[in-house]
Amino acid sequence: MPTLKKIVVQNFRNIEFQELEFSPNVNCISGGNGEGKTNLLDAIHYLSMTKSAFSTTDKFNFRHGTDSFTIAGTYAMENSLESKFAISVSASGEKKLKRDDKFYKAVSEHIGVLPIVLVSPSDSSMVSESGDERRRFVNAMLSQMSKEYLSDMQQYNRLLQQRNKLLKDSAWDDMLLSTFDARMSIYADRISARRRKLVDSLTPIIQDYYHELSDGKEEVSIEYKTDLEKGSLEDILKGCREKDAIFKYTTAGIQRDDFIFSMNGFPIRRCGSQGQQKSFLVSLKFAQYELMKQSYGYAPILLLDDLFDKLDMGRVSNLLSMVAGSDFGQIFLTDSNKVRMSSIVDGLTEDRSYIDTAAGTFRKIEG
């Protein structure tokens, strides 16, 4: 399983330059709010996913006054072999990604090589925001687990973009539109099938984690909603053609899919308390971790950002014990309170590392 041994970060967020070595087991990062704990986790996430977990555009990732950043990591891979990954991003938006000094032909080839799961306070947007955030979560998870899914999504989005461009043209060709519909339908079927299978696999694992966190008081589930419930995308788009012509964009398709988080049969956004929503989201992310571990045959890197802000110490301890119980991989844990964090981690493993954070500078401290 890939394990991050060392990271070098330059001009990313509030980190000017930092070189750090990590434990292969648990790494505890402490420091006050706004000092840079989450930025370090995001740098690790960026090396895996080639994008920030928190910013949709890279302009917010450049350190103030700079116009480029670089993140490099040395990983222990299978058979204890080492690989070095480095990504550099310029203000023009150009990304250069290398593995062992060889450039990838496409950045997307890297997705899934360094599997990762992040649990963060920002997960709350999946409950409170539109379906975009939930689709982003599902796409990121499936893209790590399946190169075919990632390729299908890229092809579908390319065709969707071309179809929308055609609809904006007042003299669009009906025959050409039908060609787009037929091709998009092939990818939509495969994407929808994978999404449905994922929901079916995730749901019982989420329920197990939620019962552990909430003493089994409520029943939680995920429901997959898609336009494809009405038939093939090709037929649906044919029926929407007049509507699409008026709006000048594609009004139906898997780009509108949603995943409804429910509690006792009602949307959790409406009926769940803040604590229940937090417990559900943590259960969702730990279910992702479990499913990815099953898919890969080893545990992904687990980033736990301010988990104590979500749950009380007893539940965090139970959760970490469940994860660390068997075949757990590398874990990065942040908290503003080192004493609180160490009281749990010290009981889990002797192989841990403590790092203190202040103004984007990190230093190892004695556990």
GROMACS .gro file of C-alpha atoms in nm:
model
  367
    1MET     CA    1   0.000   0.000   0.000
    2PRO     CA    2   0.130   0.353  -0.076
    3THR     CA    3   0.263   0.524   0.238
    4LEU     CA    4   0.381   0.885   0.241
    5LYS     CA    5   0.734   0.894   0.382
    6LYS     CA    6   0.826   1.255   0.309
    7ILE     CA    7   0.662   1.565   0.165
    8VAL     CA    8   0.808   1.890   0.033
    9VAL     CA    9   0.566   2.183  -0.004
   10GLN     CA   10   0.651   2.520  -0.157
   11ASN     CA   11   0.420   2.824  -0.177
   12PHE     CA   12   0.098   2.629  -0.117
   13ARG     CA   13  -0.160   2.824   0.084
   14ASN     CA   14   0.025   2.969   0.387
   15ILE     CA   15   0.319   2.724   0.357
   16GLU     CA   16   0.628   2.901   0.217
   17PHE     CA   17   0.859   2.601   0.225
   18GLN     CA   18   0.833   2.286   0.431
   19GLU     CA   19   0.999   1.945   0.429
   20LEU     CA   20   0.852   1.681   0.661
   21GLU     CA   21   0.893   1.309   0.726
   22PHE     CA   22   0.601   1.100   0.852
   23SER     CA   23   0.525   0.784   1.046
   24PRO     CA   24   0.385   0.499   0.833
   25ASN     CA   25   0.106   0.465   1.092
   26VAL     CA   26  -0.048   0.765   1.273
   27ASN     CA   27   0.060   1.127   1.231
   28CYS     CA   28  -0.087   1.382   1.474
   29ILE     CA   29  -0.082   1.747   1.366
   30SER     CA   30  -0.166   2.005   1.632
   31GLY     CA   31  -0.186   2.384   1.636
   32GLY     CA   32  -0.429   2.673   1.662
   33ASN     CA   33  -0.701   2.755   1.411
   34GLY     CA   34  -0.571   2.916   1.092
   35GLU     CA   35  -0.208   2.811   1.148
   36GLY     CA   36  -0.193   2.563   0.857
   37LYS     CA   37  -0.295   2.214   0.980
   38THR     CA   38  -0.566   2.176   0.716
   39ASN     CA   39  -0.336   2.320   0.446
   40LEU     CA   40  -0.088   2.038   0.507
   41LEU     CA   41  -0.364   1.778   0.474
   42ASP     CA   42  -0.480   1.950   0.155
   43ALA     CA   43  -0.127   1.931   0.012
   44ILE     CA   44  -0.130   1.554   0.075
   45HIS     CA   45  -0.477   1.534  -0.086
   46TYR     CA   46  -0.349   1.735  -0.385
   47LEU     CA   47  -0.070   1.485  -0.446
   48SER     CA   48  -0.331   1.207  -0.470
   49MET     CA   49  -0.618   1.378  -0.653
   50THR     CA   50  -0.430   1.657  -0.843
   51LYS     CA   51  -0.672   1.909  -0.695
   52SER     CA   52  -0.755   2.077  -0.368
   53ALA     CA   53  -1.025   1.928  -0.148
   54PHE     CA   54  -1.147   2.277  -0.062
   55SER     CA   55  -1.088   2.515  -0.356
   56THR     CA   56  -1.253   2.467  -0.692
   57THR     CA   57  -0.990   2.693  -0.855
   58ASP     CA   58  -0.616   2.697  -0.795
   59LYS     CA   59  -0.591   3.077  -0.760
   60PHE     CA   60  -0.675   3.035  -0.391
   61ASN     CA   61  -0.394   2.782  -0.343
   62PHE     CA   62  -0.101   3.011  -0.429
   63ARG     CA   63   0.071   3.160  -0.127
   64HIS     CA   64   0.007   3.535  -0.113
   65GLY     CA   65   0.234   3.717  -0.356
   66THR     CA   66   0.335   3.407  -0.554
   67ASP     CA   67   0.215   3.268  -0.887
   68SER     CA   68   0.309   2.900  -0.864
   69PHE     CA   69   0.333   2.618  -0.613
   70THR     CA   70   0.499   2.277  -0.599
   71ILE     CA   71   0.420   1.968  -0.390
   72ALA     CA   72   0.644   1.661  -0.394
   73GLY     CA   73   0.612   1.338  -0.201
   74THR     CA   74   0.820   1.025  -0.155
   75TYR     CA   75   0.603   0.715  -0.109
   76ALA     CA   76   0.677   0.359  -0.010
   77MET     CA   77   0.492   0.156  -0.273
   78GLU     CA   78   0.439  -0.219  -0.321
   79ASN     CA   79   0.729  -0.447  -0.226
   80SER     CA   80   0.878  -0.153  -0.028
   81LEU     CA   81   0.986   0.017  -0.350
   82GLU     CA   82   0.995   0.397  -0.339
   83SER     CA   83   0.838   0.637  -0.588
   84LYS     CA   84   0.857   1.013  -0.595
   85PHE     CA   85   0.560   1.215  -0.717
   86ALA     CA   86   0.576   1.587  -0.786
   87ILE     CA   87   0.313   1.831  -0.910
   88SER     CA   88   0.369   2.195  -1.001
   89VAL     CA   89   0.096   2.444  -1.084
   90SER     CA   90   0.144   2.786  -1.245
   91ALA     CA   91  -0.083   3.092  -1.248
   92SER     CA   92  -0.178   3.010  -1.609
   93GLY     CA   93  -0.343   2.693  -1.478
   94GLU     CA   94  -0.083   2.458  -1.626
   95LYS     CA   95  -0.025   2.146  -1.417
   96LYS     CA   96   0.285   1.933  -1.454
   97LEU     CA   97   0.284   1.597  -1.281
   98LYS     CA   98   0.578   1.356  -1.262
   99ARG     CA   99   0.638   1.012  -1.122
  100ASP     CA  100   1.004   0.929  -1.072
  101ASP     CA  101   1.103   1.222  -1.297
  102LYS     CA  102   0.880   1.103  -1.584
  103PHE     CA  103   0.587   1.322  -1.684
  104TYR     CA  104   0.241   1.171  -1.708
  105LYS     CA  105   0.086   1.203  -2.053
  106ALA     CA  106  -0.239   1.306  -1.885
  107VAL     CA  107  -0.291   1.417  -1.525
  108SER     CA  108  -0.595   1.188  -1.504
  109GLU     CA  109  -0.367   0.881  -1.539
  110HIS     CA  110  -0.252   0.946  -1.182
  111ILE     CA  111  -0.599   0.927  -1.021
  112GLY     CA  112  -0.623   0.608  -0.814
  113VAL     CA  113  -0.247   0.550  -0.788
  114LEU     CA  114  -0.238   0.700  -0.436
  115PRO     CA  115  -0.586   0.627  -0.294
  116ILE     CA  116  -0.701   0.869  -0.027
  117VAL     CA  117  -1.002   0.953   0.192
  118LEU     CA  118  -1.055   1.288   0.365
  119VAL     CA  119  -1.294   1.350   0.655
  120SER     CA  120  -1.337   1.724   0.706
  121PRO     CA  121  -1.577   1.980   0.856
  122SER     CA  122  -1.639   2.097   0.497
  123ASP     CA  123  -1.822   1.767   0.434
  124SER     CA  124  -2.129   1.943   0.574
  125SER     CA  125  -2.182   2.100   0.229
  126MET     CA  126  -2.293   1.755   0.107
  127VAL     CA  127  -2.599   1.786   0.330
  128SER     CA  128  -2.669   2.157   0.302
  129GLU     CA  129  -2.578   2.232  -0.060
  130SER     CA  130  -2.714   2.122  -0.397
  131GLY     CA  131  -2.654   1.786  -0.563
  132ASP     CA  132  -2.327   1.915  -0.713
  133GLU     CA  133  -2.137   1.838  -0.392
  134ARG     CA  134  -2.282   1.488  -0.361
  135ARG     CA  135  -2.203   1.411  -0.727
  136ARG     CA  136  -1.849   1.543  -0.673
  137PHE     CA  137  -1.804   1.304  -0.381
  138VAL     CA  138  -1.935   1.003  -0.577
  139ASN     CA  139  -1.729   1.092  -0.886
  140ALA     CA  140  -1.408   1.134  -0.685
  141MET     CA  141  -1.460   0.802  -0.510
  142LEU     CA  142  -1.549   0.602  -0.822
  143SER     CA  143  -1.271   0.768  -1.026
  144GLN     CA  144  -1.014   0.643  -0.774
  145MET     CA  145  -1.157   0.291  -0.785
  146SER     CA  146  -1.217   0.261  -1.161
  147LYS     CA  147  -1.018   0.397  -1.456
  148GLU     CA  148  -1.314   0.301  -1.678
  149TYR     CA  149  -1.552   0.518  -1.477
  150LEU     CA  150  -1.315   0.815  -1.496
  151SER     CA  151  -1.279   0.769  -1.873
  152ASP     CA  152  -1.657   0.736  -1.919
  153MET     CA  153  -1.713   1.057  -1.721
  154GLN     CA  154  -1.455   1.243  -1.927
  155GLN     CA  155  -1.614   1.126  -2.253
  156TYR     CA  156  -1.968   1.205  -2.136
  157ASN     CA  157  -1.872   1.554  -2.016
  158ARG     CA  158  -1.692   1.627  -2.343
  159LEU     CA  159  -1.999   1.526  -2.545
  160LEU     CA  160  -2.228   1.721  -2.310
  161GLN     CA  161  -2.016   2.032  -2.358
  162GLN     CA  162  -2.030   1.992  -2.737
  163ARG     CA  163  -2.407   1.931  -2.730
  164ASN     CA  164  -2.463   2.244  -2.521
  165LYS     CA  165  -2.247   2.444  -2.761
  166LEU     CA  166  -2.458   2.314  -3.050
  167LEU     CA  167  -2.782   2.412  -2.873
  168LYS     CA  168  -2.656   2.770  -2.840
  169ASP     CA  169  -2.628   2.785  -3.218
  170SER     CA  170  -2.964   2.903  -3.354
  171ALA     CA  171  -2.915   2.695  -3.671
  172TRP     CA  172  -2.830   2.366  -3.503
  173ASP     CA  173  -2.854   2.041  -3.697
  174ASP     CA  174  -3.121   1.795  -3.577
  175MET     CA  175  -2.933   1.495  -3.715
  176LEU     CA  176  -2.612   1.595  -3.539
  177LEU     CA  177  -2.802   1.637  -3.212
  178SER     CA  178  -2.938   1.282  -3.250
  179THR     CA  179  -2.580   1.156  -3.294
  180PHE     CA  180  -2.476   1.323  -2.969
  181ASP     CA  181  -2.778   1.173  -2.791
  182ALA     CA  182  -2.694   0.819  -2.901
  183ARG     CA  183  -2.327   0.845  -2.801
  184MET     CA  184  -2.400   1.009  -2.465
  185SER     CA  185  -2.655   0.739  -2.386
  186ILE     CA  186  -2.388   0.466  -2.402
  187TYR     CA  187  -2.169   0.639  -2.141
  188ALA     CA  188  -2.469   0.744  -1.929
  189ASP     CA  189  -2.584   0.381  -1.893
  190ARG     CA  190  -2.242   0.268  -1.770
  191ILE     CA  191  -2.199   0.565  -1.533
  192SER     CA  192  -2.547   0.522  -1.387
  193ALA     CA  193  -2.497   0.148  -1.333
  194ARG     CA  194  -2.173   0.210  -1.141
  195ARG     CA  195  -2.335   0.482  -0.930
  196ARG     CA  196  -2.627   0.257  -0.842
  197LYS     CA  197  -2.395  -0.030  -0.751
  198LEU     CA  198  -2.189   0.204  -0.533
  199VAL     CA  199  -2.497   0.322  -0.342
  200ASP     CA  200  -2.605  -0.040  -0.288
  201SER     CA  201  -2.259  -0.126  -0.153
  202LEU     CA  202  -2.216   0.186   0.061
  203THR     CA  203  -2.554   0.185   0.236
  204PRO     CA  204  -2.513  -0.118   0.469
  205ILE     CA  205  -2.160  -0.008   0.568
  206ILE     CA  206  -2.283   0.345   0.647
  207GLN     CA  207  -2.561   0.195   0.859
  208ASP     CA  208  -2.310  -0.011   1.058
  209TYR     CA  209  -2.089   0.291   1.130
  210TYR     CA  210  -2.387   0.512   1.210
  211HIS     CA  211  -2.524   0.257   1.457
  212GLU     CA  212  -2.183   0.249   1.624
  213LEU     CA  213  -2.177   0.628   1.652
  214SER     CA  214  -2.542   0.687   1.749
  215ASP     CA  215  -2.626   0.375   1.951
  216GLY     CA  216  -2.854   0.263   1.668
  217LYS     CA  217  -3.132   0.510   1.737
  218GLU     CA  218  -3.206   0.607   1.375
  219GLU     CA  219  -3.207   0.427   1.041
  220VAL     CA  220  -3.006   0.601   0.768
  221SER     CA  221  -2.986   0.534   0.395
  222ILE     CA  222  -2.891   0.676   0.055
  223GLU     CA  223  -3.131   0.689  -0.239
  224TYR     CA  224  -3.002   0.727  -0.594
  225LYS     CA  225  -3.211   0.961  -0.813
  226THR     CA  226  -3.153   0.975  -1.187
  227ASP     CA  227  -3.337   1.082  -1.503
  228LEU     CA  228  -3.253   0.738  -1.641
  229GLU     CA  229  -3.530   0.592  -1.424
  230LYS     CA  230  -3.764   0.712  -1.703
  231GLY     CA  231  -3.583   0.520  -1.979
  232SER     CA  232  -3.274   0.543  -2.198
  233LEU     CA  233  -3.099   0.880  -2.216
  234GLU     CA  234  -3.136   0.878  -2.594
  235ASP     CA  235  -3.517   0.863  -2.567
  236ILE     CA  236  -3.526   1.115  -2.282
  237LEU     CA  237  -3.316   1.368  -2.475
  238LYS     CA  238  -3.533   1.322  -2.781
  239GLY     CA  239  -3.839   1.408  -2.572
  240CYS     CA  240  -3.663   1.713  -2.425
  241ARG     CA  241  -3.547   1.858  -2.753
  242GLU     CA  242  -3.795   2.148  -2.767
  243LYS     CA  243  -3.724   2.235  -2.405
  244ASP     CA  244  -3.347   2.217  -2.468
  245ALA     CA  245  -3.386   2.445  -2.771
  246ILE     CA  246  -3.561   2.706  -2.553
  247PHE     CA  247  -3.312   2.690  -2.265
  248LYS     CA  248  -3.013   2.638  -2.499
  249TYR     CA  249  -2.857   2.368  -2.282
  250THR     CA  250  -2.915   1.998  -2.206
  251THR     CA  251  -3.188   1.979  -1.941
  252ALA     CA  252  -3.174   1.603  -1.871
  253GLY     CA  253  -2.902   1.347  -1.810
  254ILE     CA  254  -2.671   1.198  -1.549
  255GLN     CA  255  -2.521   1.544  -1.483
  256ARG     CA  256  -2.846   1.602  -1.287
  257ASP     CA  257  -2.821   1.282  -1.078
  258ASP     CA  258  -2.855   1.319  -0.704
  259PHE     CA  259  -2.800   1.110  -0.393
  260ILE     CA  260  -3.060   1.166  -0.122
  261PHE     CA  261  -2.931   1.119   0.234
  262SER     CA  262  -3.220   1.000   0.449
  263MET     CA  263  -3.295   0.932   0.813
  264ASN     CA  264  -3.600   0.724   0.906
  265GLY     CA  265  -3.728   0.777   0.552
  266PHE     CA  266  -3.696   1.158   0.547
  267PRO     CA  267  -3.421   1.379   0.397
  268ILE     CA  268  -3.156   1.423   0.664
  269ARG     CA  269  -3.112   1.787   0.557
  270ARG     CA  270  -3.462   1.862   0.686
  271CYS     CA  271  -3.509   1.625   0.979
  272GLY     CA  272  -3.158   1.556   1.111
  273SER     CA  273  -3.006   1.758   1.394
  274GLN     CA  274  -2.657   1.902   1.347
  275GLY     CA  275  -2.514   1.614   1.553
  276GLN     CA  276  -2.704   1.353   1.351
  277GLN     CA  277  -2.586   1.509   1.025
  278LYS     CA  278  -2.226   1.507   1.146
  279SER     CA  279  -2.253   1.142   1.252
  280PHE     CA  280  -2.400   1.053   0.912
  281LEU     CA  281  -2.125   1.231   0.718
  282VAL     CA  282  -1.849   1.069   0.925
  283SER     CA  283  -2.019   0.732   0.869
  284LEU     CA  284  -2.033   0.804   0.495
  285LYS     CA  285  -1.662   0.883   0.475
  286PHE     CA  286  -1.560   0.582   0.685
  287ALA     CA  287  -1.781   0.365   0.462
  288GLN     CA  288  -1.591   0.511   0.164
  289TYR     CA  289  -1.265   0.415   0.337
  290GLU     CA  290  -1.394   0.059   0.398
  291LEU     CA  291  -1.518   0.012   0.042
  292MET     CA  292  -1.198   0.148  -0.111
  293LYS     CA  293  -0.996  -0.083   0.113
  294GLN     CA  294  -1.200  -0.378  -0.019
  295SER     CA  295  -1.154  -0.261  -0.378
  296TYR     CA  296  -0.778  -0.207  -0.358
  297GLY     CA  297  -0.694  -0.488  -0.122
  298TYR     CA  298  -0.520  -0.242   0.110
  299ALA     CA  299  -0.619   0.066   0.309
  300PRO     CA  300  -0.608   0.412   0.148
  301ILE     CA  301  -0.438   0.701   0.324
  302LEU     CA  302  -0.686   0.850   0.572
  303LEU     CA  303  -0.695   1.224   0.645
  304LEU     CA  304  -0.899   1.320   0.953
  305ASP     CA  305  -0.933   1.697   0.983
  306ASP     CA  306  -1.070   1.827   1.316
  307LEU     CA  307  -1.264   1.509   1.385
  308PHE     CA  308  -1.308   1.619   1.747
  309ASP     CA  309  -1.517   1.912   1.624
  310LYS     CA  310  -1.761   1.661   1.481
  311LEU     CA  311  -1.783   1.402   1.759
  312ASP     CA  312  -1.716   1.364   2.131
  313MET     CA  313  -1.396   1.195   2.247
  314GLY     CA  314  -1.565   0.865   2.327
  315ARG     CA  315  -1.703   0.829   1.977
  316VAL     CA  316  -1.377   0.938   1.813
  317SER     CA  317  -1.195   0.677   2.021
  318ASN     CA  318  -1.444   0.406   1.917
  319LEU     CA  319  -1.419   0.508   1.553
  320LEU     CA  320  -1.039   0.509   1.546
  321SER     CA  321  -1.033   0.174   1.725
  322MET     CA  322  -1.261   0.031   1.453
  323VAL     CA  323  -1.040   0.166   1.176
  324ALA     CA  324  -0.714   0.073   1.345
  325GLY     CA  325  -0.843  -0.269   1.443
  326SER     CA  326  -0.716  -0.452   1.137
  327ASP     CA  327  -0.499  -0.372   0.836
  328PHE     CA  328  -0.525   0.003   0.880
  329GLY     CA  329  -0.307   0.221   0.664
  330GLN     CA  330  -0.145   0.557   0.720
  331ILE     CA  331  -0.355   0.811   0.913
  332PHE     CA  332  -0.314   1.188   0.944
  333LEU     CA  333  -0.511   1.345   1.228
  334THR     CA  334  -0.541   1.717   1.311
  335ASP     CA  335  -0.664   1.879   1.631
  336SER     CA  336  -0.612   2.209   1.809
  337ASN     CA  337  -0.556   2.020   2.135
  338LYS     CA  338  -0.248   1.795   2.137
  339VAL     CA  339  -0.326   1.652   2.482
  340ARG     CA  340  -0.675   1.547   2.374
  341MET     CA  341  -0.539   1.388   2.057
  342SER     CA  342  -0.253   1.202   2.226
  343SER     CA  343  -0.482   1.062   2.497
  344ILE     CA  344  -0.654   0.857   2.224
  345VAL     CA  345  -0.370   0.793   1.979
  346ASP     CA  346  -0.116   0.676   2.238
  347GLY     CA  347  -0.352   0.392   2.325
  348LEU     CA  348  -0.380   0.281   1.960
  349THR     CA  349  -0.019   0.252   1.851
  350GLU     CA  350   0.337   0.320   1.964
  351ASP     CA  351   0.436   0.408   1.607
  352ARG     CA  352   0.311   0.764   1.583
  353SER     CA  353   0.447   1.105   1.504
  354TYR     CA  354   0.356   1.442   1.657
  355ILE     CA  355   0.385   1.764   1.458
  356ASP     CA  356   0.321   2.119   1.582
  357THR     CA  357   0.195   2.391   1.349
  358ALA     CA  358   0.241   2.770   1.367
  359ALA     CA  359   0.196   3.020   1.081
  360GLY     CA  360   0.253   2.761   0.809
  361THR     CA  361   0.564   2.619   0.974
  362PHE     CA  362   0.571   2.261   1.102
  363ARG     CA  363   0.806   2.094   1.346
  364LYS     CA  364   0.820   1.747   1.493
  365ILE     CA  365   0.775   1.725   1.868
  366GLU     CA  366   0.814   1.446   2.120
  367GLY     CA  367   0.499   1.235   2.173
   0.00000   0.00000   0.00000
